């Protein structure tokens, strides 16, 4: 048993090292930061927390957690391109063990190992793990949220519910689009538990209300951001020609 656990640990460690190598390779991009990355740097270098919140409140429609973390990361390690991007690399590498845990809890260890392998090699995940944006952190927190969902199904302990509350709350404070993820998760899990385990359903609904309560202090900011972003969101629809390729560009611009 101990030998088996040691082997699994070594496999996930090797996959994490592989993921690190793929994400560090080409990190020093000769073209430097593009617009969104420059804006992340611009927001994160503001004073903590009010300066960052003021910029997000008036100029953006994203949540603050990543910018808070990036602010202290730059203070601690500096502001070179590679150093700033490396924060996203760390979140991207941590997604490897998170994928393993989620896959193992939902299915089995083999599925978890396959999930870890797939995300370590995923070109889209590698790309966004090199961006000075919040995408790799969002992926990591989403995987942890799924892991705790699976833990609740297997062993509904308080620490599993606490983990889900923390993961979902951090998700909401990391990316606006996380509201869609959590909404879908809530609908699907509620429907499942309604037929399978009504006692567990009550605890799950309670945990989601706690998550909502923890996010309520930031809700006025979200509503203000939604209001000021109306003018920006109309621009993608002003093109003379609207086809399938335009839809892909809109998705990229919005999310």
Coordinates of N, CA and C in Angstrom, one line a residue:
X1 N 0.8 -1.2 0.0 CA 0.0 0.0 0.0 C 0.9 1.3 0.0
X2 N 1.9 1.3 0.9 CA 2.7 2.5 1.0 C 3.5 2.6 -0.3
X3 N 4.0 1.5 -0.9 CA 4.7 1.5 -2.2 C 3.8 2.1 -3.3
X4 N 2.5 1.7 -3.3 CA 1.6 2.1 -4.3 C 1.4 3.7 -4.2
X5 N 1.2 4.2 -2.9 CA 1.0 5.6 -2.7 C 2.3 6.4 -3.1
X6 N 3.4 5.8 -2.9 CA 4.7 6.4 -3.3 C 4.8 6.5 -4.8
X7 N 4.4 5.5 -5.5 CA 4.5 5.4 -6.9 C 3.5 6.5 -7.5
X8 N 2.3 6.6 -7.0 CA 1.4 7.6 -7.5 C 1.9 9.0 -7.2
X9 N 2.5 9.2 -6.1 CA 3.0 10.5 -5.8 C 4.1 10.9 -6.8
X10 N 5.0 9.9 -7.1 CA 6.1 10.1 -8.0 C 5.6 10.4 -9.4
X11 N 4.5 9.7 -9.8 CA 3.9 10.0 -11.1 C 3.3 11.4 -11.2
X12 N 2.6 11.8 -10.2 CA 2.0 13.2 -10.2 C 3.1 14.2 -10.1
X13 N 4.2 13.9 -9.4 CA 5.3 14.9 -9.3 C 6.0 15.0 -10.6
X14 N 6.2 13.9 -11.3 CA 6.8 14.0 -12.7 C 5.9 14.7 -13.7
X15 N 4.6 14.5 -13.6 CA 3.7 15.3 -14.4 C 3.7 16.8 -14.1
X16 N 3.8 17.1 -12.8 CA 3.9 18.5 -12.4 C 5.2 19.1 -13.0
X17 N 6.3 18.4 -12.9 CA 7.6 18.8 -13.4 C 7.5 19.0 -14.9
X18 N 6.9 18.1 -15.6 CA 6.6 18.2 -17.1 C 5.8 19.5 -17.4
X19 N 4.7 19.7 -16.6 CA 3.9 20.9 -16.8 C 4.7 22.1 -16.5
X20 N 5.6 22.1 -15.5 CA 6.4 23.3 -15.3 C 7.3 23.6 -16.4
X21 N 8.0 22.6 -16.9 CA 8.9 22.7 -18.1 C 8.2 23.3 -19.3
X22 N 7.0 22.8 -19.6 CA 6.2 23.3 -20.8 C 5.7 24.7 -20.6
X23 N 5.5 25.1 -19.4 CA 4.9 26.4 -19.1 C 6.1 27.5 -19.0
X24 N 7.2 27.0 -18.6 CA 8.4 28.0 -18.5 C 9.0 28.2 -19.8
X25 N 8.9 27.1 -20.7 CA 9.5 27.2 -22.0 C 8.8 28.4 -22.8
X26 N 9.6 29.3 -23.2 CA 9.1 30.5 -24.0 C 8.5 31.5 -23.2
X27 N 8.7 31.5 -21.9 CA 8.0 32.5 -21.0 C 8.5 33.9 -21.2
X28 N 9.8 34.0 -21.6 CA 10.4 35.3 -21.9 C 10.0 35.7 -23.3
X29 N 8.8 36.1 -23.6 CA 8.3 36.4 -24.9 C 9.0 37.7 -25.4
X30 N 9.6 37.6 -26.6 CA 10.3 38.8 -27.1 C 9.4 40.0 -27.4
X31 N 8.1 39.8 -27.6 CA 7.2 40.9 -27.9 C 6.7 41.6 -26.6
X32 N 7.1 41.0 -25.5 CA 6.6 41.6 -24.2 C 5.2 41.4 -23.9
X33 N 4.6 42.3 -23.0 CA 3.2 42.2 -22.7 C 2.3 42.7 -23.8
X34 N 1.2 42.1 -23.9 CA 0.1 42.6 -24.8 C -0.8 43.4 -23.9
X35 N -1.9 44.0 -24.5 CA -2.7 45.0 -23.8 C -3.3 44.5 -22.5
X36 N -3.9 43.4 -22.5 CA -4.5 42.9 -21.3 C -3.5 42.6 -20.2
X37 N -2.3 42.1 -20.6 CA -1.3 41.9 -19.6 C -0.8 43.2 -19.0
X38 N -0.6 44.2 -19.9 CA -0.2 45.5 -19.4 C -1.2 46.1 -18.4
X39 N -2.5 45.8 -18.7 CA -3.6 46.4 -17.9 C -3.5 45.6 -16.5
X40 N -3.3 44.3 -16.5 CA -3.1 43.6 -15.2 C -2.0 44.2 -14.4
X41 N -0.9 44.5 -15.0 CA 0.2 45.1 -14.3 C -0.1 46.5 -13.8
X42 N -0.8 47.2 -14.7 CA -1.2 48.6 -14.3 C -2.2 48.6 -13.1
X43 N -3.1 47.7 -13.0 CA -4.0 47.6 -11.9 C -3.3 47.1 -10.6
X44 N -2.5 46.0 -10.8 CA -1.8 45.4 -9.7 C -0.8 46.3 -9.0
X45 N -0.3 47.3 -9.7 CA 0.7 48.1 -9.1 C 0.1 49.3 -8.3
X46 N -1.2 49.4 -8.3 CA -1.9 50.4 -7.6 C -1.8 50.1 -6.1
X47 N -2.2 51.0 -5.2 CA -2.1 50.8 -3.8 C -3.1 49.7 -3.4
X48 N -2.7 48.9 -2.3 CA -3.6 47.8 -1.8 C -4.3 48.3 -0.6
X49 N -5.7 48.0 -0.5 CA -6.5 47.5 -1.5 C -7.3 48.5 -2.3
X50 N -7.4 49.7 -1.8 CA -8.3 50.7 -2.3 C -7.9 51.2 -3.7
X51 N -6.6 51.3 -4.0 CA -6.2 51.7 -5.3 C -6.6 50.7 -6.4
X52 N -6.4 49.5 -6.1 CA -6.8 48.4 -7.0 C -8.3 48.3 -7.2
X53 N -9.0 48.4 -6.1 CA -10.5 48.4 -6.2 C -11.0 49.6 -6.9
X54 N -10.4 50.7 -6.8 CA -10.9 51.9 -7.5 C -10.8 51.8 -9.0
X55 N -9.6 51.2 -9.4 CA -9.4 51.0 -10.9 C -10.5 50.0 -11.4
X56 N -10.6 48.9 -10.7 CA -11.6 47.8 -11.1 C -13.0 48.4 -11.1
X57 N -13.3 49.2 -10.1 CA -14.7 49.8 -10.0 C -15.0 50.7 -11.2
X58 N -14.1 51.5 -11.6 CA -14.3 52.5 -12.6 C -13.9 52.1 -14.0
X59 N -13.0 51.1 -14.2 CA -12.5 50.9 -15.5 C -12.6 49.5 -16.0
X60 N -13.0 48.6 -15.2 CA -13.0 47.2 -15.6 C -14.3 46.5 -15.1
X61 N -14.4 45.2 -15.4 CA -15.5 44.4 -14.9 C -15.0 43.0 -14.4
X62 N -13.8 43.0 -13.9 CA -13.3 41.8 -13.3 C -13.1 41.9 -11.8
X63 N -13.0 40.7 -11.1 CA -12.9 40.6 -9.7 C -11.4 40.9 -9.2
X64 N -11.2 41.2 -7.9 CA -9.9 41.7 -7.5 C -8.9 40.7 -7.0
X65 N -9.2 39.4 -6.7 CA -8.3 38.6 -6.0 C -7.0 38.4 -6.7
X66 N -7.0 38.1 -8.0 CA -5.8 37.9 -8.8 C -4.9 39.2 -8.7
X67 N -5.5 40.3 -8.8 CA -4.7 41.6 -8.8 C -4.1 41.8 -7.4
X68 N -4.8 41.4 -6.4 CA -4.3 41.5 -5.0 C -3.0 40.6 -4.9
X69 N -3.2 39.4 -5.3 CA -2.0 38.5 -5.2 C -0.8 38.9 -6.1
X70 N -1.1 39.4 -7.3 CA -0.1 39.9 -8.2 C 0.6 41.1 -7.6
X71 N -0.2 42.0 -6.9 CA 0.4 43.2 -6.2 C 1.5 42.8 -5.3
X72 N 1.3 41.8 -4.4 CA 2.3 41.4 -3.4 C 3.4 40.6 -4.0
X73 N 3.0 39.8 -5.1 CA 4.0 39.1 -5.8 C 5.1 40.0 -6.4
X74 N 4.7 41.1 -7.0 CA 5.6 42.0 -7.6 C 6.4 42.8 -6.5
X75 N 5.8 43.1 -5.4 CA 6.5 43.7 -4.3 C 7.6 42.8 -3.8
X76 N 7.3 41.5 -3.8 CA 8.2 40.6 -3.2 C 9.4 40.2 -4.1
X77 N 9.0 40.0 -5.4 CA 10.0 39.4 -6.4 C 10.4 40.3 -7.5
X78 N 9.8 41.4 -7.7 CA 10.2 42.3 -8.8 C 9.2 42.4 -9.9
X79 N 9.5 43.1 -10.9 CA 8.5 43.4 -12.0 C 9.1 43.1 -13.4
X80 N 10.0 42.1 -13.5 CA 10.4 41.7 -14.8 C 9.3 40.9 -15.5
X81 N 9.3 40.8 -16.8 CA 8.3 40.1 -17.5 C 8.2 38.6 -17.0
X82 N 9.3 38.0 -16.9 CA 9.3 36.5 -16.5 C 8.8 36.4 -15.1
X83 N 9.2 37.2 -14.2 CA 8.8 37.1 -12.8 C 7.3 37.3 -12.7
X84 N 6.8 38.3 -13.4 CA 5.3 38.6 -13.3 C 4.5 37.4 -13.9
X85 N 5.0 36.9 -15.1 CA 4.3 35.8 -15.7 C 4.4 34.5 -14.9
X86 N 5.4 34.4 -14.1 CA 5.6 33.1 -13.4 C 4.6 32.8 -12.3
X87 N 3.9 33.9 -11.8 CA 2.8 33.6 -10.9 C 1.7 32.8 -11.6
X88 N 1.4 33.1 -12.8 CA 0.4 32.3 -13.6 C 0.9 30.8 -13.8
X89 N 2.2 30.7 -14.0 CA 2.8 29.4 -14.2 C 2.6 28.5 -13.0
X90 N 2.8 29.1 -11.8 CA 2.6 28.4 -10.5 C 1.2 27.9 -10.4
X91 N 0.2 28.7 -10.7 CA -1.2 28.3 -10.7 C -1.5 27.2 -11.7
X92 N -0.8 27.3 -12.9 CA -1.0 26.3 -13.9 C -0.4 25.0 -13.5
X93 N 0.7 25.0 -12.8 CA 1.3 23.7 -12.4 C 0.5 23.1 -11.3
X94 N 0.0 23.9 -10.4 CA -0.8 23.4 -9.3 C -2.1 22.7 -9.8
X95 N -2.5 23.1 -11.0 CA -3.7 22.4 -11.6 C -3.5 21.0 -11.9
X96 N -2.2 20.5 -12.0 CA -1.9 19.1 -12.2 C -2.4 18.2 -11.1
X97 N -1.9 18.5 -9.8 CA -2.4 17.7 -8.7 C -3.9 17.9 -8.4
X98 N -4.4 19.1 -8.7 CA -5.8 19.4 -8.5 C -6.6 18.5 -9.5
X99 N -6.2 18.4 -10.7 CA -6.9 17.5 -11.7 C -6.9 16.1 -11.2
X100 N -5.7 15.6 -10.7 CA -5.6 14.3 -10.2 C -6.6 14.0 -9.1
X101 N -6.7 15.0 -8.1 CA -7.6 14.8 -7.0 C -9.0 14.8 -7.4
X102 N -9.4 15.7 -8.3 CA -10.8 15.7 -8.8 C -11.1 14.4 -9.5
X103 N -10.3 14.0 -10.4 CA -10.5 12.8 -11.2 C -10.6 11.6 -10.3
X104 N -9.7 11.5 -9.3 CA -9.7 10.3 -8.4 C -11.0 10.3 -7.6
X105 N -11.4 11.4 -7.1 CA -12.6 11.4 -6.3 C -13.9 11.1 -7.1
X106 N -14.0 11.6 -8.3 CA -15.1 11.4 -9.1 C -15.2 10.0 -9.7
X107 N -14.0 9.4 -10.1 CA -13.9 8.1 -10.7 C -13.0 7.2 -10.0
X108 N -11.7 7.3 -10.3 CA -10.7 6.4 -9.7 C -9.3 7.0 -9.9
X109 N -8.3 6.3 -9.4 CA -6.9 6.9 -9.5 C -6.4 6.9 -10.9
X110 N -6.8 5.9 -11.7 CA -6.4 5.9 -13.1 C -7.0 7.1 -13.8
X111 N -8.2 7.4 -13.6 CA -8.9 8.6 -14.2 C -8.2 9.9 -13.7
X112 N -7.8 9.9 -12.4 CA -7.1 11.1 -11.9 C -5.8 11.3 -12.6
X113 N -5.0 10.2 -12.8 CA -3.7 10.3 -13.4 C -3.9 10.8 -14.8
X114 N -4.9 10.2 -15.5 CA -5.1 10.6 -16.9 C -5.5 12.1 -17.0
X115 N -6.3 12.6 -16.1 CA -6.7 14.0 -16.0 C -5.5 14.9 -15.8
X116 N -4.6 14.5 -14.9 CA -3.4 15.2 -14.6 C -2.5 15.3 -15.9
X117 N -2.4 14.1 -16.6 CA -1.6 14.1 -17.8 C -2.1 15.0 -18.9
X118 N -3.4 15.0 -19.0 CA -4.1 15.8 -20.1 C -3.9 17.3 -19.8
X119 N -4.1 17.7 -18.6 CA -3.9 19.1 -18.3 C -2.5 19.6 -18.4
X120 N -1.6 18.7 -18.0 CA -0.1 19.1 -18.1 C 0.3 19.3 -19.6
X121 N -0.4 18.6 -20.5 CA 0.0 18.7 -22.0 C -0.9 19.6 -22.7
X122 N -2.0 20.1 -22.1 CA -3.0 20.9 -22.8 C -2.5 22.2 -23.3
X123 N -2.5 22.4 -24.6 CA -1.8 23.6 -25.2 C -2.5 24.9 -24.8
X124 N -3.9 24.8 -24.7 CA -4.6 26.0 -24.3 C -4.3 26.4 -22.8
X125 N -4.2 25.4 -22.0 CA -3.8 25.7 -20.6 C -2.4 26.2 -20.4
X126 N -1.5 25.6 -21.2 CA -0.1 26.1 -21.2 C -0.1 27.6 -21.7
X127 N -0.8 27.9 -22.7 CA -0.9 29.3 -23.2 C -1.3 30.3 -22.1
X128 N -2.4 29.9 -21.4 CA -3.0 30.8 -20.4 C -2.2 30.8 -19.1
X129 N -1.4 29.7 -18.9 CA -0.5 29.7 -17.8 C 0.7 30.6 -17.9
X130 N 0.8 31.2 -19.1 CA 1.9 32.1 -19.4 C 1.4 33.6 -19.5
X131 N 0.1 33.8 -19.3 CA -0.5 35.1 -19.4 C -0.5 35.8 -18.0
X132 N -0.3 37.1 -18.0 CA -0.4 37.9 -16.8 C -1.9 38.2 -16.7
X133 N -2.7 37.2 -16.5 CA -4.1 37.3 -16.3 C -4.6 36.2 -15.2
X134 N -5.8 36.2 -14.9 CA -6.3 35.4 -13.8 C -6.8 34.0 -14.3
X135 N -6.6 33.6 -15.5 CA -7.2 32.4 -16.1 C -6.7 31.1 -15.4
X136 N -5.4 31.0 -15.2 CA -4.9 29.8 -14.6 C -5.3 29.7 -13.2
X137 N -5.4 30.8 -12.4 CA -6.0 30.7 -11.1 C -7.4 30.3 -11.1
X138 N -8.2 30.8 -12.0 CA -9.6 30.4 -12.1 C -9.7 28.9 -12.4
X139 N -8.9 28.4 -13.3 CA -8.9 26.9 -13.5 C -8.6 26.1 -12.3
X140 N -7.6 26.5 -11.6 CA -7.2 25.8 -10.4 C -8.3 25.8 -9.3
X141 N -8.9 27.0 -9.1 CA -10.0 27.0 -8.1 C -11.2 26.2 -8.6
X142 N -11.5 26.2 -9.9 CA -12.6 25.4 -10.4 C -12.4 23.9 -10.2
X143 N -11.1 23.5 -10.4 CA -10.8 22.1 -10.1 C -11.0 21.7 -8.7
X144 N -10.5 22.6 -7.8 CA -10.7 22.4 -6.4 C -12.1 22.4 -6.0
X145 N -12.9 23.2 -6.6 CA -14.4 23.2 -6.3 C -15.0 21.8 -6.7
X146 N -14.6 21.3 -7.8 CA -15.1 20.0 -8.3 C -14.6 18.9 -7.3
X147 N -13.4 19.0 -6.9 CA -12.8 18.0 -5.9 C -13.7 18.0 -4.7
X148 N -14.0 19.1 -4.1 CA -14.8 19.2 -2.9 C -16.2 18.7 -3.1
X149 N -16.8 18.9 -4.3 CA -18.1 18.4 -4.6 C -18.0 16.9 -4.6
X150 N -17.0 16.3 -5.2 CA -16.8 14.8 -5.2 C -16.6 14.3 -3.7
X151 N -15.9 15.0 -2.9 CA -15.7 14.6 -1.5 C -17.0 14.6 -0.7
X152 N -17.8 15.6 -1.0 CA -19.1 15.7 -0.3 C -20.0 14.5 -0.7
X153 N -19.9 14.1 -1.9 CA -20.7 12.9 -2.4 C -20.2 11.7 -1.7
X154 N -18.9 11.5 -1.5 CA -18.3 10.3 -0.9 C -18.4 10.4 0.6
X155 N -18.0 11.5 1.2 CA -17.9 11.6 2.6 C -18.3 13.1 3.0
X156 N -19.6 13.3 3.3 CA -20.0 14.7 3.6 C -19.6 15.2 4.9
X157 N -18.3 15.5 5.1 CA -17.8 16.0 6.4 C -17.8 17.5 6.3
X158 N -17.7 18.1 7.5 CA -17.7 19.6 7.5 C -16.6 20.2 6.8
X159 N -15.4 19.5 6.8 CA -14.2 20.1 6.1 C -14.4 20.1 4.6
X160 N -15.2 19.1 4.1 CA -15.5 19.1 2.7 C -16.4 20.3 2.3
X161 N -17.4 20.5 3.1 CA -18.3 21.7 2.8 C -17.5 23.0 3.0
X162 N -16.6 23.0 4.0 CA -15.8 24.2 4.2 C -14.9 24.5 3.0
X163 N -14.3 23.4 2.5 CA -13.4 23.5 1.3 C -14.2 24.0 0.1
X164 N -15.4 23.5 -0.1 CA -16.3 24.0 -1.2 C -16.6 25.4 -1.1
X165 N -17.0 25.9 0.1 CA -17.3 27.3 0.4 C -16.1 28.2 0.0
X166 N -14.9 27.8 0.5 CA -13.7 28.6 0.3 C -13.4 28.6 -1.2
X167 N -13.4 27.4 -1.9 CA -13.1 27.4 -3.3 C -14.0 28.2 -4.1
X168 N -15.3 28.1 -3.9 CA -16.3 28.9 -4.7 C -16.3 30.4 -4.4
X169 N -16.0 30.7 -3.1 CA -15.9 32.1 -2.8 C -14.7 32.8 -3.4
X170 N -13.6 32.1 -3.4 CA -12.4 32.6 -4.1 C -12.6 32.7 -5.6
X171 N -13.3 31.7 -6.1 CA -13.7 31.8 -7.6 C -14.4 33.0 -7.9
X172 N -15.4 33.4 -7.1 CA -16.2 34.6 -7.3 C -15.4 35.8 -7.2
X173 N -14.4 35.8 -6.4 CA -13.5 37.0 -6.2 C -12.4 37.0 -7.2
X174 N -12.3 36.0 -8.1 CA -11.2 35.9 -9.1 C -11.7 36.2 -10.5
X175 N -12.8 35.7 -10.9 CA -13.3 35.9 -12.3 C -14.8 36.1 -12.3
X176 N -15.2 37.1 -13.0 CA -16.7 37.3 -13.2 C -17.4 36.2 -13.8
X177 N -16.8 35.5 -14.7 CA -17.4 34.4 -15.4 C -17.6 33.2 -14.5
X178 N -17.0 33.2 -13.3 CA -17.2 32.1 -12.4 C -18.6 32.0 -11.9
X179 N -19.4 33.1 -12.0 CA -20.8 33.1 -11.6 C -21.5 32.1 -12.4
X180 N -21.2 32.0 -13.7 CA -21.8 31.0 -14.6 C -21.5 29.6 -14.1
X181 N -20.2 29.4 -13.8 CA -19.7 28.0 -13.4 C -20.5 27.6 -12.1
X182 N -20.5 28.5 -11.2 CA -21.2 28.1 -9.9 C -22.7 28.0 -10.0
X183 N -23.3 28.8 -10.9 CA -24.7 28.6 -11.2 C -25.0 27.3 -11.8
X184 N -24.3 26.9 -12.8 CA -24.5 25.6 -13.4 C -24.2 24.5 -12.4
X185 N -23.1 24.6 -11.6 CA -22.8 23.6 -10.6 C -24.0 23.4 -9.6
X186 N -24.5 24.6 -9.2 CA -25.6 24.6 -8.2 C -26.8 23.9 -8.7
X187 N -27.2 24.2 -10.0 CA -28.4 23.6 -10.6 C -28.2 22.1 -10.7
X188 N -27.1 21.7 -11.3 CA -26.9 20.3 -11.5 C -26.8 19.4 -10.2
X189 N -26.1 20.0 -9.3 CA -25.9 19.2 -8.0 C -27.2 19.2 -7.2
X190 N -27.9 20.3 -7.3 CA -29.2 20.4 -6.6 C -30.2 19.4 -7.1
X191 N -30.3 19.3 -8.5 CA -31.2 18.3 -9.1 C -30.8 16.9 -8.8
X192 N -29.5 16.6 -8.8 CA -29.0 15.3 -8.4 C -29.4 14.9 -7.0
X193 N -29.1 15.8 -6.1 CA -29.3 15.5 -4.6 C -30.8 15.5 -4.3
X194 N -31.6 16.2 -5.1 CA -33.1 16.2 -4.8 C -33.6 14.8 -5.0
X195 N -33.1 14.0 -5.9 CA -33.6 12.7 -6.1 C -32.8 11.6 -5.3
X196 N -31.5 11.9 -4.9 CA -30.6 10.9 -4.3 C -30.5 11.1 -2.8
X197 N -30.4 12.3 -2.3 CA -30.1 12.5 -0.9 C -30.6 13.9 -0.4
X198 N -31.9 14.0 0.0 CA -32.4 15.3 0.4 C -31.8 15.9 1.6
X199 N -31.3 15.0 2.5 CA -30.6 15.5 3.7 C -29.3 16.2 3.3
X200 N -28.6 15.6 2.4 CA -27.4 16.2 1.9 C -27.6 17.5 1.1
X201 N -28.8 17.5 0.4 CA -29.2 18.7 -0.3 C -29.3 19.9 0.5
X202 N -29.9 19.8 1.7 CA -30.1 20.9 2.7 C -28.7 21.5 3.0
X203 N -27.7 20.6 3.3 CA -26.4 21.1 3.7 C -25.7 21.8 2.5
X204 N -25.9 21.2 1.3 CA -25.3 21.8 0.2 C -25.9 23.2 -0.1
X205 N -27.2 23.3 0.0 CA -27.8 24.6 -0.3 C -27.4 25.6 0.8
X206 N -27.2 25.2 2.0 CA -26.7 26.1 3.1 C -25.3 26.6 2.7
X207 N -24.5 25.6 2.3 CA -23.1 26.0 1.9 C -23.1 27.1 0.8
X208 N -24.0 26.9 -0.2 CA -24.1 27.9 -1.3 C -24.6 29.2 -0.8
X209 N -25.5 29.3 0.1 CA -25.9 30.5 0.7 C -24.8 31.2 1.5
X210 N -24.0 30.4 2.2 CA -22.9 31.0 2.9 C -21.9 31.6 1.9
X211 N -21.6 30.9 0.8 CA -20.8 31.5 -0.3 C -21.3 32.8 -0.8
X212 N -22.6 32.8 -1.1 CA -23.3 34.1 -1.5 C -23.1 35.2 -0.5
X213 N -23.3 34.9 0.8 CA -23.2 35.9 1.8 C -21.8 36.4 1.9
X214 N -20.8 35.6 1.7 CA -19.4 36.0 1.7 C -19.1 36.9 0.5
X215 N -19.8 36.7 -0.6 CA -19.6 37.6 -1.8 C -20.4 38.8 -1.8
X216 N -21.4 38.9 -1.0 CA -22.3 40.1 -1.0 C -21.6 41.4 -0.8
X217 N -20.5 41.5 0.0 CA -19.9 42.8 0.1 C -19.3 43.4 -1.2
X218 N -19.0 42.5 -2.2 CA -18.5 42.9 -3.4 C -19.6 43.1 -4.5
X219 N -20.8 42.7 -4.2 CA -21.9 42.7 -5.2 C -22.2 44.2 -5.7
X220 N -22.2 45.2 -4.9 CA -22.4 46.6 -5.4 C -21.3 46.9 -6.5
X221 N -20.1 46.5 -6.3 CA -19.1 46.7 -7.3 C -19.4 46.0 -8.6
X222 N -19.9 44.8 -8.5 CA -20.3 44.0 -9.7 C -21.4 44.7 -10.4
X223 N -22.4 45.2 -9.7 CA -23.5 45.8 -10.3 C -23.1 47.1 -11.0
X224 N -22.2 47.9 -10.4 CA -21.7 49.1 -11.0 C -20.9 48.7 -12.3
X225 N -20.0 47.7 -12.2 CA -19.2 47.3 -13.4 C -20.1 46.9 -14.5
X226 N -21.2 46.2 -14.2 CA -22.2 45.7 -15.2 C -22.8 46.9 -15.9
X227 N -23.0 48.0 -15.1 CA -23.7 49.2 -15.7 C -22.7 49.9 -16.6
X228 N -21.5 50.1 -16.2 CA -20.5 50.9 -17.0 C -20.0 50.0 -18.2
X229 N -20.1 48.7 -18.2 CA -19.6 47.9 -19.3 C -20.6 47.8 -20.4
X230 N -21.8 48.3 -20.2 CA -22.9 48.2 -21.3 C -22.4 48.8 -22.6
X231 N -21.7 50.0 -22.5 CA -21.3 50.6 -23.7 C -20.2 49.8 -24.4
X232 N -19.3 49.2 -23.6 CA -18.2 48.4 -24.1 C -18.7 47.1 -24.8
X233 N -19.7 46.5 -24.2 CA -20.2 45.3 -24.7 C -21.0 45.4 -26.0
X234 N -21.4 46.6 -26.3 CA -22.1 46.8 -27.6 C -21.2 46.8 -28.8
X235 N -19.9 47.1 -28.6 CA -19.0 47.2 -29.7 C -18.8 45.9 -30.5
X236 N -18.8 44.8 -29.9 CA -18.6 43.6 -30.7 C -19.7 43.3 -31.7
X237 N -20.9 43.9 -31.4 CA -22.1 43.7 -32.3 C -22.2 44.7 -33.3
X238 N -21.3 45.7 -33.4 CA -21.4 46.8 -34.4 C -20.7 46.5 -35.7
X239 N -20.1 45.3 -35.8 CA -19.4 45.0 -37.1 C -20.4 44.8 -38.2
X240 N -20.0 45.1 -39.4 CA -20.9 45.0 -40.5 C -21.2 43.6 -40.8
X241 N -20.3 42.7 -40.6 CA -20.5 41.3 -40.9 C -20.4 40.5 -39.6
X242 N -21.4 39.6 -39.4 CA -21.4 38.8 -38.1 C -21.5 37.4 -38.5
X243 N -20.4 36.6 -38.4 CA -20.4 35.2 -38.7 C -19.8 34.4 -37.6
X244 N -19.6 33.1 -37.9 CA -19.1 32.2 -36.8 C -17.7 32.7 -36.3
X245 N -16.8 33.2 -37.1 CA -15.5 33.6 -36.7 C -15.7 34.8 -35.7
X246 N -16.7 35.6 -36.0 CA -17.0 36.8 -35.1 C -17.4 36.3 -33.7
X247 N -18.1 35.2 -33.6 CA -18.5 34.7 -32.3 C -17.3 34.3 -31.5
X248 N -16.3 33.7 -32.2 CA -15.1 33.3 -31.5 C -14.3 34.5 -30.9
X249 N -14.3 35.5 -31.7 CA -13.6 36.8 -31.3 C -14.3 37.4 -30.1
X250 N -15.7 37.4 -30.1 CA -16.5 37.9 -29.0 C -16.2 37.1 -27.7
X251 N -16.1 35.8 -27.8 CA -15.9 35.0 -26.7 C -14.5 35.4 -26.1
X252 N -13.5 35.5 -26.9 CA -12.2 35.9 -26.5 C -12.2 37.3 -25.8
X253 N -12.9 38.2 -26.4 CA -12.9 39.6 -25.9 C -13.6 39.7 -24.6
X254 N -14.7 38.9 -24.4 CA -15.5 39.0 -23.2 C -14.8 38.3 -22.1
X255 N -14.3 37.1 -22.3 CA -13.9 36.2 -21.2 C -12.4 36.0 -21.2

